């Protein structure tokens, strides 16, 4: 257990709530979840499913109608042919990370993962006793990874490469040329790829590209996607993996051993999410883009802060090196002195030092309030 890490966002949330309990006013920009409600048609489908008796166990891999809808959706959006036996439905995107590591990694295997990156990757790599090999994401490359650097990290012990685009925490988005380069760097080695595409529908500039679409790569990929971010369904706990049918069978068996199955009525709502109207997804994405613009413009006016325009997801990742403060200390001070909850870049790995992560999953009004407070703090403390 000593090797298992955590997700700091949940800890900062607890700390912020404790301050609120003392009467402080806190602007929450720490947590990575849409502040919108789940669209009404999806809620309606879940309520209807409850009344229709979807209150029992279902197959560990997921209900067939949902696996069919996912197979169709992934086939269309990624331009590959996916069948329902290549889909496993799980409670959230996270379990795909957990199960993939359990299924594929042994002690001594090497796993390459983005740093700064979603902290659960490094935590789980360490937990299963594999060697965590970071690939550094650099600001000057808009936080896309350097393909030559990646090629230099791959060796005979490399078992898995984790990719995440659009990326948490930087908002970086991989381009087609990056994806093709990564596939070339892997070549015909026996290396699997976990491609975390949970933010695939939250892109503000350019298009989403997936390595699963590259010729010859589909059988090496475990694609992670889900409902949490796209349809504002974080609390529903539903996500999925798309992978070779034999591996899908193994992951389904891990589901049998852990959760038995994902809640049945939520899966019926998942079919509605994928097959129903998509206007709410577009509206949320447009709103996140507006907020991103306000946040980045505002941060760039604050002493010591400089921020690139992220191309996707709902985070901004300003460089704070000019403040002269270490990231964690600065995040703590902003929470305690200014009442703004943000995360230290180091919550996402060692290469996050020098940065903070602000989530823009909050109203423009609150974002402006946060900017004012951070600006005032910087004027009097820097
Ligand atoms: C990159 C990334 N992958 C996976 C997840 C997990 O999503 P879920 O809440 O569906 O488990 C998150 C959530 O923050 C994330 O940022």
Short mmCIF file of C-alpha atoms and ligand atoms in Angstrom, two decimals:
data_model
loop_
_atom_site.label_atom_id
_atom_site.label_comp_id
_atom_site.label_asym_id
_atom_site.label_seq_id
_atom_site.Cartn_x
_atom_site.Cartn_y
_atom_site.Cartn_z
CA UNK A 1 0.00 0.00 0.00
CA UNK A 2 2.95 2.33 0.61
CA UNK A 3 3.48 2.43 -3.17
CA UNK A 4 -0.03 3.60 -3.98
CA UNK A 5 -0.37 7.32 -4.70
CA UNK A 6 -3.44 9.55 -4.73
CA UNK A 7 -5.23 12.34 -6.54
CA UNK A 8 -4.51 15.62 -4.76
CA UNK A 9 -7.64 17.32 -6.13
CA UNK A 10 -9.73 15.40 -3.63
CA UNK A 11 -7.45 16.44 -0.75
CA UNK A 12 -7.50 20.13 -1.71
CA UNK A 13 -11.28 19.94 -1.98
CA UNK A 14 -11.44 18.67 1.62
CA UNK A 15 -9.13 21.48 2.78
CA UNK A 16 -11.18 24.10 0.92
CA UNK A 17 -14.41 22.77 2.42
CA UNK A 18 -12.86 22.96 5.90
CA UNK A 19 -12.07 26.66 5.29
CA UNK A 20 -15.64 27.20 4.11
CA UNK A 21 -16.92 25.58 7.29
CA UNK A 22 -15.02 28.34 9.16
CA UNK A 23 -16.95 30.95 7.16
CA UNK A 24 -14.38 31.64 4.39
CA UNK A 25 -15.47 32.23 0.81
CA UNK A 26 -13.51 29.96 -1.57
CA UNK A 27 -13.56 29.90 -5.37
CA UNK A 28 -13.22 26.27 -6.41
CA UNK A 29 -10.89 25.84 -9.36
CA UNK A 30 -9.29 22.63 -8.13
CA UNK A 31 -11.62 19.86 -9.14
CA UNK A 32 -11.82 18.36 -12.64
CA UNK A 33 -15.50 18.03 -13.25
CA UNK A 34 -18.02 19.92 -15.37
CA UNK A 35 -20.19 22.22 -13.25
CA UNK A 36 -23.14 21.58 -15.61
CA UNK A 37 -25.99 19.21 -14.83
CA UNK A 38 -26.30 15.95 -16.74
CA UNK A 39 -28.54 16.63 -19.79
CA UNK A 40 -32.24 16.04 -19.13
CA UNK A 41 -32.70 13.36 -21.82
CA UNK A 42 -30.02 11.21 -20.14
CA UNK A 43 -31.56 11.61 -16.68
CA UNK A 44 -34.97 10.73 -18.17
CA UNK A 45 -33.56 7.54 -19.72
CA UNK A 46 -32.09 6.47 -16.36
CA UNK A 47 -35.35 7.10 -14.47
CA UNK A 48 -37.27 5.19 -17.12
CA UNK A 49 -34.77 2.31 -16.93
CA UNK A 50 -35.21 2.11 -13.15
CA UNK A 51 -38.98 1.82 -13.60
CA UNK A 52 -38.48 -0.83 -16.28
CA UNK A 53 -36.50 -3.05 -13.91
CA UNK A 54 -32.88 -2.38 -14.90
CA UNK A 55 -32.08 -2.81 -11.23
CA UNK A 56 -30.36 -6.22 -11.45
CA UNK A 57 -26.90 -7.59 -12.20
CA UNK A 58 -25.89 -7.49 -15.85
CA UNK A 59 -23.00 -9.04 -17.79
CA UNK A 60 -19.56 -8.07 -16.41
CA UNK A 61 -18.49 -6.62 -19.77
CA UNK A 62 -21.59 -4.42 -19.94
CA UNK A 63 -25.10 -4.65 -21.42
CA UNK A 64 -25.08 -5.52 -25.10
CA UNK A 65 -27.11 -2.47 -26.29
CA UNK A 66 -24.54 -0.15 -24.69
CA UNK A 67 -21.56 -2.12 -26.02
CA UNK A 68 -23.18 -1.94 -29.47
CA UNK A 69 -23.68 1.82 -29.16
CA UNK A 70 -20.06 2.28 -28.01
CA UNK A 71 -18.71 0.03 -30.79
CA UNK A 72 -20.61 2.11 -33.35
CA UNK A 73 -19.55 5.43 -31.81
CA UNK A 74 -15.87 4.49 -31.67
CA UNK A 75 -15.98 3.01 -35.19
CA UNK A 76 -17.41 6.28 -36.52
CA UNK A 77 -15.27 8.73 -34.55
CA UNK A 78 -11.95 6.86 -34.87
CA UNK A 79 -12.44 5.40 -38.35
CA UNK A 80 -11.80 1.78 -37.30
CA UNK A 81 -14.08 -1.22 -37.16
CA UNK A 82 -14.96 -2.05 -33.54
CA UNK A 83 -17.25 -4.92 -32.48
CA UNK A 84 -19.16 -5.17 -29.15
CA UNK A 85 -16.89 -8.02 -27.93
CA UNK A 86 -14.02 -5.50 -28.02
CA UNK A 87 -15.79 -3.21 -25.55
CA UNK A 88 -15.84 -3.42 -21.74
CA UNK A 89 -18.05 -1.04 -19.75
CA UNK A 90 -16.71 -0.14 -16.30
CA UNK A 91 -17.63 2.30 -13.49
CA UNK A 92 -15.76 5.38 -14.81
CA UNK A 93 -12.67 5.86 -16.92
CA UNK A 94 -10.36 5.21 -13.98
CA UNK A 95 -11.02 1.46 -13.69
CA UNK A 96 -9.66 0.99 -17.22
CA UNK A 97 -6.34 2.41 -15.98
CA UNK A 98 -6.46 0.17 -12.89
CA UNK A 99 -7.43 -3.01 -14.76
CA UNK A 100 -5.01 -2.43 -17.66
CA UNK A 101 -2.10 -2.22 -15.22
CA UNK A 102 -3.26 -5.31 -13.33
CA UNK A 103 -3.75 -7.25 -16.56
CA UNK A 104 -0.60 -6.26 -18.44
CA UNK A 105 2.17 -5.17 -16.09
CA UNK A 106 4.52 -7.37 -14.10
CA UNK A 107 7.26 -6.39 -11.72
CA UNK A 108 10.24 -5.11 -13.71
CA UNK A 109 8.22 -4.10 -16.76
CA UNK A 110 8.65 -0.51 -17.86
CA UNK A 111 5.71 1.79 -18.49
CA UNK A 112 6.14 5.16 -20.16
CA UNK A 113 3.67 7.83 -19.02
CA UNK A 114 3.21 11.59 -19.48
CA UNK A 115 4.61 13.86 -16.76
CA UNK A 116 3.03 16.19 -15.81
CA UNK A 117 0.06 13.87 -16.18
CA UNK A 118 -3.00 12.38 -14.51
CA UNK A 119 -1.55 11.17 -11.18
CA UNK A 120 -3.30 7.81 -11.22
CA UNK A 121 -0.96 6.57 -14.00
CA UNK A 122 2.19 6.89 -11.88
CA UNK A 123 0.39 5.68 -8.77
CA UNK A 124 -0.82 2.49 -10.46
CA UNK A 125 2.50 1.80 -12.22
CA UNK A 126 4.23 1.92 -8.84
CA UNK A 127 1.51 -0.12 -7.20
CA UNK A 128 1.89 -3.08 -9.58
CA UNK A 129 5.67 -2.95 -9.12
CA UNK A 130 6.49 -1.86 -12.65
CA UNK A 131 9.05 0.85 -13.41
CA UNK A 132 7.55 4.28 -14.04
CA UNK A 133 9.35 5.96 -16.96
CA UNK A 134 8.21 9.57 -17.39
CA UNK A 135 8.08 11.33 -20.74
CA UNK A 136 8.35 15.03 -20.00
CA UNK A 137 5.76 17.32 -21.53
CA UNK A 138 7.25 20.69 -22.31
CA UNK A 139 5.58 24.07 -22.34
CA UNK A 140 7.56 25.21 -25.39
CA UNK A 141 5.95 22.32 -27.33
CA UNK A 142 2.49 23.32 -26.09
CA UNK A 143 2.75 20.26 -23.85
CA UNK A 144 2.71 17.76 -26.74
CA UNK A 145 5.27 15.05 -26.22
CA UNK A 146 8.57 14.97 -28.10
CA UNK A 147 8.44 11.88 -30.32
CA UNK A 148 12.25 11.52 -30.56
CA UNK A 149 12.51 11.62 -26.79
CA UNK A 150 9.81 8.96 -26.54
CA UNK A 151 11.63 6.77 -29.08
CA UNK A 152 14.74 7.00 -26.87
CA UNK A 153 12.81 5.70 -23.85
CA UNK A 154 11.43 2.57 -25.53
CA UNK A 155 13.45 -0.60 -24.91
CA UNK A 156 12.93 -4.37 -24.63
CA UNK A 157 11.40 -4.06 -21.16
CA UNK A 158 8.79 -1.49 -22.25
CA UNK A 159 5.39 -3.10 -21.81
CA UNK A 160 3.04 -0.16 -22.11
CA UNK A 161 2.97 3.46 -23.26
CA UNK A 162 0.29 5.74 -21.80
CA UNK A 163 -0.93 8.62 -23.91
CA UNK A 164 -3.53 11.25 -23.00
CA UNK A 165 -4.93 13.77 -25.47
CA UNK A 166 -6.49 16.24 -24.82
CA UNK A 167 -4.37 16.21 -21.72
CA UNK A 168 -4.94 16.67 -18.02
CA UNK A 169 -3.45 18.89 -16.54
CA UNK A 170 -1.95 20.92 -19.41
CA UNK A 171 -4.75 20.99 -22.01
CA UNK A 172 -2.17 19.87 -24.57
CA UNK A 173 -3.50 18.16 -27.71
CA UNK A 174 -1.47 15.75 -29.84
CA UNK A 175 -1.36 16.46 -33.56
CA UNK A 176 -1.69 13.89 -36.33
CA UNK A 177 2.05 14.04 -36.97
CA UNK A 178 2.76 13.29 -33.28
CA UNK A 179 0.46 10.27 -33.32
CA UNK A 180 2.01 8.92 -36.53
CA UNK A 181 5.48 9.49 -35.06
CA UNK A 182 4.58 7.60 -31.88
CA UNK A 183 3.26 4.66 -33.93
CA UNK A 184 6.52 4.68 -35.95
CA UNK A 185 8.60 4.81 -32.76
CA UNK A 186 6.78 1.71 -31.47
CA UNK A 187 7.27 -0.03 -34.82
CA UNK A 188 6.74 -3.78 -34.58
CA UNK A 189 7.79 -4.05 -30.93
CA UNK A 190 5.56 -5.92 -28.55
CA UNK A 191 4.38 -2.77 -26.77
CA UNK A 192 0.79 -1.94 -25.87
CA UNK A 193 -0.64 1.58 -25.75
CA UNK A 194 -3.20 2.87 -23.24
CA UNK A 195 -4.72 5.85 -25.00
CA UNK A 196 -6.73 7.93 -22.53
CA UNK A 197 -9.21 9.93 -24.60
CA UNK A 198 -11.64 10.92 -21.86
CA UNK A 199 -11.51 14.57 -23.09
CA UNK A 200 -11.86 13.70 -26.80
CA UNK A 201 -15.02 15.82 -27.21
CA UNK A 202 -13.54 18.86 -25.48
CA UNK A 203 -11.33 20.31 -28.19
CA UNK A 204 -11.25 24.04 -28.93
CA UNK A 205 -8.79 24.18 -31.80
CA UNK A 206 -8.03 21.48 -34.34
CA UNK A 207 -9.33 17.92 -34.26
CA UNK A 208 -9.03 14.90 -32.06
CA UNK A 209 -6.59 12.28 -33.37
CA UNK A 210 -6.34 8.81 -31.91
CA UNK A 211 -3.50 6.34 -32.28
CA UNK A 212 -6.11 3.58 -32.61
CA UNK A 213 -6.83 5.03 -36.08
CA UNK A 214 -3.27 4.45 -37.32
CA UNK A 215 -2.92 1.40 -39.59
CA UNK A 216 -1.81 -1.67 -37.65
CA UNK A 217 -2.20 -0.04 -34.21
CA UNK A 218 -5.73 -1.10 -33.25
CA UNK A 219 -4.69 -4.48 -31.79
CA UNK A 220 -2.05 -2.81 -29.61
CA UNK A 221 -4.37 -0.19 -28.17
CA UNK A 222 -6.58 0.01 -25.15
CA UNK A 223 -8.72 3.07 -25.76
CA UNK A 224 -10.17 4.68 -22.64
CA UNK A 225 -13.17 6.95 -22.99
CA UNK A 226 -16.33 7.56 -21.03
CA UNK A 227 -19.26 9.69 -20.02
CA UNK A 228 -17.93 11.69 -17.04
CA UNK A 229 -16.53 14.72 -18.85
CA UNK A 230 -18.44 14.68 -22.15
CA UNK A 231 -21.93 14.45 -20.65
CA UNK A 232 -21.26 15.90 -17.17
CA UNK A 233 -21.78 12.47 -15.58
CA UNK A 234 -18.87 12.28 -13.12
CA UNK A 235 -21.02 10.96 -10.27
CA UNK A 236 -22.72 8.31 -12.38
CA UNK A 237 -19.50 6.30 -12.66
CA UNK A 238 -19.45 4.98 -16.20
CA UNK A 239 -16.67 4.64 -18.71
CA UNK A 240 -15.32 2.06 -21.11
CA UNK A 241 -12.32 0.48 -22.74
CA UNK A 242 -11.99 -0.68 -26.33
CA UNK A 243 -9.38 -3.37 -26.91
CA UNK A 244 -8.67 -6.75 -28.53
CA UNK A 245 -11.45 -9.23 -27.71
CA UNK A 246 -9.12 -11.58 -25.77
CA UNK A 247 -7.93 -8.73 -23.56
CA UNK A 248 -11.53 -7.49 -23.20
CA UNK A 249 -12.34 -10.96 -21.81
CA UNK A 250 -9.58 -10.59 -19.21
CA UNK A 251 -10.71 -7.11 -18.20
CA UNK A 252 -14.30 -8.38 -17.93
CA UNK A 253 -13.02 -11.10 -15.61
CA UNK A 254 -11.38 -8.43 -13.44
CA UNK A 255 -14.80 -6.76 -13.39
CA UNK A 256 -16.40 -10.04 -12.25
CA UNK A 257 -13.84 -10.20 -9.45
CA UNK A 258 -14.29 -6.58 -8.35
CA UNK A 259 -17.55 -4.83 -9.27
CA UNK A 260 -19.52 -7.71 -10.87
CA UNK A 261 -20.88 -5.17 -13.35
CA UNK A 262 -21.50 -1.47 -13.91
CA UNK A 263 -24.92 -0.30 -12.62
CA UNK A 264 -27.52 -1.50 -15.13
CA UNK A 265 -29.85 1.53 -15.31
CA UNK A 266 -26.93 3.89 -15.86
CA UNK A 267 -25.90 1.82 -18.87
CA UNK A 268 -29.33 2.32 -20.44
CA UNK A 269 -28.82 6.06 -19.90
CA UNK A 270 -25.41 5.65 -21.56
CA UNK A 271 -27.13 4.43 -24.73
CA UNK A 272 -29.26 7.60 -24.70
CA UNK A 273 -26.15 9.72 -24.14
CA UNK A 274 -24.43 8.29 -27.22
CA UNK A 275 -27.45 7.96 -29.53
CA UNK A 276 -29.51 10.98 -28.36
CA UNK A 277 -29.10 14.69 -29.23
CA UNK A 278 -25.54 16.02 -28.85
CA UNK A 279 -26.37 19.75 -28.62
CA UNK A 280 -25.54 19.86 -24.90
CA UNK A 281 -22.02 18.53 -25.55
CA UNK A 282 -21.41 21.28 -28.07
CA UNK A 283 -22.87 23.93 -25.75
CA UNK A 284 -20.64 22.81 -22.85
CA UNK A 285 -17.56 22.81 -25.06
CA UNK A 286 -18.34 26.33 -26.33
CA UNK A 287 -18.79 27.55 -22.75
CA UNK A 288 -15.49 25.99 -21.61
CA UNK A 289 -13.77 27.74 -24.50
CA UNK A 290 -15.13 31.15 -23.43
CA UNK A 291 -14.01 30.52 -19.85
CA UNK A 292 -10.58 29.37 -20.99
CA UNK A 293 -10.17 32.62 -22.92
CA UNK A 294 -11.15 34.75 -19.90
CA UNK A 295 -8.89 32.75 -17.57
CA UNK A 296 -5.80 32.79 -19.82
CA UNK A 297 -6.13 36.50 -20.66
CA UNK A 298 -6.58 37.32 -16.97
CA UNK A 299 -3.65 35.18 -15.78
CA UNK A 300 -1.34 36.77 -18.34
CA UNK A 301 -1.98 40.15 -16.72
CA UNK A 302 -0.91 38.94 -13.27
CA UNK A 303 2.64 39.54 -12.11
CA UNK A 304 4.75 36.37 -12.22
CA UNK A 305 2.20 34.34 -14.22
CA UNK A 306 2.34 33.41 -17.90
CA UNK A 307 -0.10 31.05 -19.53
CA UNK A 308 -0.40 29.37 -22.93
CA UNK A 309 -3.78 28.83 -24.54
CA UNK A 310 -4.68 25.16 -24.01
CA UNK A 311 -6.30 23.51 -27.04
CA UNK A 312 -8.52 21.08 -25.16
CA UNK A 313 -9.95 19.75 -21.87
CA UNK A 314 -11.02 22.27 -19.20
CA UNK A 315 -7.79 23.19 -17.46
CA UNK A 316 -5.21 25.94 -17.77
CA UNK A 317 -1.63 25.36 -16.66
CA UNK A 318 0.15 28.67 -16.10
CA UNK A 319 3.90 28.94 -15.64
CA UNK A 320 4.55 30.57 -12.25
CA UNK A 321 8.36 30.40 -12.21
CA UNK A 322 8.67 34.21 -12.29
CA UNK A 323 6.88 34.43 -8.94
CA UNK A 324 9.93 32.77 -7.36
CA UNK A 325 7.58 30.56 -5.34
CA UNK A 326 7.55 26.76 -5.44
CA UNK A 327 4.26 25.46 -6.87
CA UNK A 328 2.93 23.72 -3.76
CA UNK A 329 3.67 26.68 -1.50
CA UNK A 330 2.00 29.05 -3.96
CA UNK A 331 -1.11 26.85 -4.28
CA UNK A 332 -1.36 26.68 -0.46
CA UNK A 333 -0.96 30.46 -0.15
CA UNK A 334 -3.61 31.16 -2.80
CA UNK A 335 -6.04 28.91 -0.96
CA UNK A 336 -5.30 30.20 2.51
CA UNK A 337 -4.68 33.90 1.82
CA UNK A 338 -6.70 34.57 -1.34
CA UNK A 339 -9.49 31.98 -1.09
CA UNK A 340 -8.78 30.44 -4.49
CA UNK A 341 -8.43 26.66 -4.68
CA UNK A 342 -6.02 25.51 -7.40
CA UNK A 343 -3.62 22.57 -7.67
CA UNK A 344 0.14 22.59 -7.58
CA UNK A 345 1.69 21.36 -10.84
CA UNK A 346 3.58 18.84 -8.73
CA UNK A 347 0.26 17.08 -8.01
CA UNK A 348 0.78 15.78 -11.57
CA UNK A 349 4.37 14.63 -11.19
CA UNK A 350 7.82 16.11 -10.64
CA UNK A 351 7.85 17.87 -14.01
CA UNK A 352 4.84 19.90 -12.93
CA UNK A 353 7.10 22.05 -10.70
CA UNK A 354 6.87 25.69 -11.80
CA UNK A 355 3.19 25.44 -12.77
CA UNK A 356 -0.29 25.53 -11.28
CA UNK A 357 -3.47 23.93 -12.60
CA UNK A 358 -6.72 25.86 -12.58
CA UNK A 359 -9.90 24.13 -13.69
CA UNK A 360 -12.24 26.35 -15.70
CA UNK A 361 -15.24 24.22 -14.79
CA UNK A 362 -16.74 27.19 -12.95
CA UNK A 363 -18.78 30.24 -14.00
CA UNK A 364 -17.17 33.26 -15.71
CA UNK A 365 -18.29 35.30 -12.70
CA UNK A 366 -16.33 33.02 -10.33
CA UNK A 367 -13.35 32.88 -12.69
CA UNK A 368 -13.26 36.71 -12.70
CA UNK A 369 -13.50 36.73 -8.92
CA UNK A 370 -10.59 34.26 -8.72
CA UNK A 371 -8.50 36.37 -11.13
CA UNK A 372 -9.11 39.48 -9.08
CA UNK A 373 -8.08 37.72 -5.88
CA UNK A 374 -4.96 36.11 -7.37
CA UNK A 375 -4.01 39.46 -8.94
CA UNK A 376 -4.42 41.29 -5.62
CA UNK A 377 -2.42 38.59 -3.82
CA UNK A 378 0.39 38.84 -6.40
CA UNK A 379 0.49 42.66 -6.13
CA UNK A 380 0.95 42.59 -2.41
CA UNK A 381 3.19 39.49 -2.07
CA UNK A 382 5.52 39.51 -5.10
C1 LIG B 1 -6.94 12.03 -17.90
C2 LIG B 1 -8.05 11.42 -17.12
N1 LIG B 1 -8.30 10.13 -17.27
C3 LIG B 1 -9.28 9.51 -16.58
C4 LIG B 1 -10.06 10.21 -15.68
C5 LIG B 1 -11.09 9.47 -14.87
O1 LIG B 1 -12.38 9.71 -15.26
P1 LIG B 1 -13.61 9.06 -14.48
O2 LIG B 1 -14.13 10.07 -13.53
O3 LIG B 1 -14.58 8.70 -15.56
O4 LIG B 1 -13.12 7.83 -13.77
C6 LIG B 1 -9.82 11.58 -15.48
C7 LIG B 1 -10.60 12.34 -14.48
O5 LIG B 1 -10.21 13.37 -13.97
C8 LIG B 1 -8.79 12.20 -16.23
O6 LIG B 1 -8.51 13.50 -16.07
#
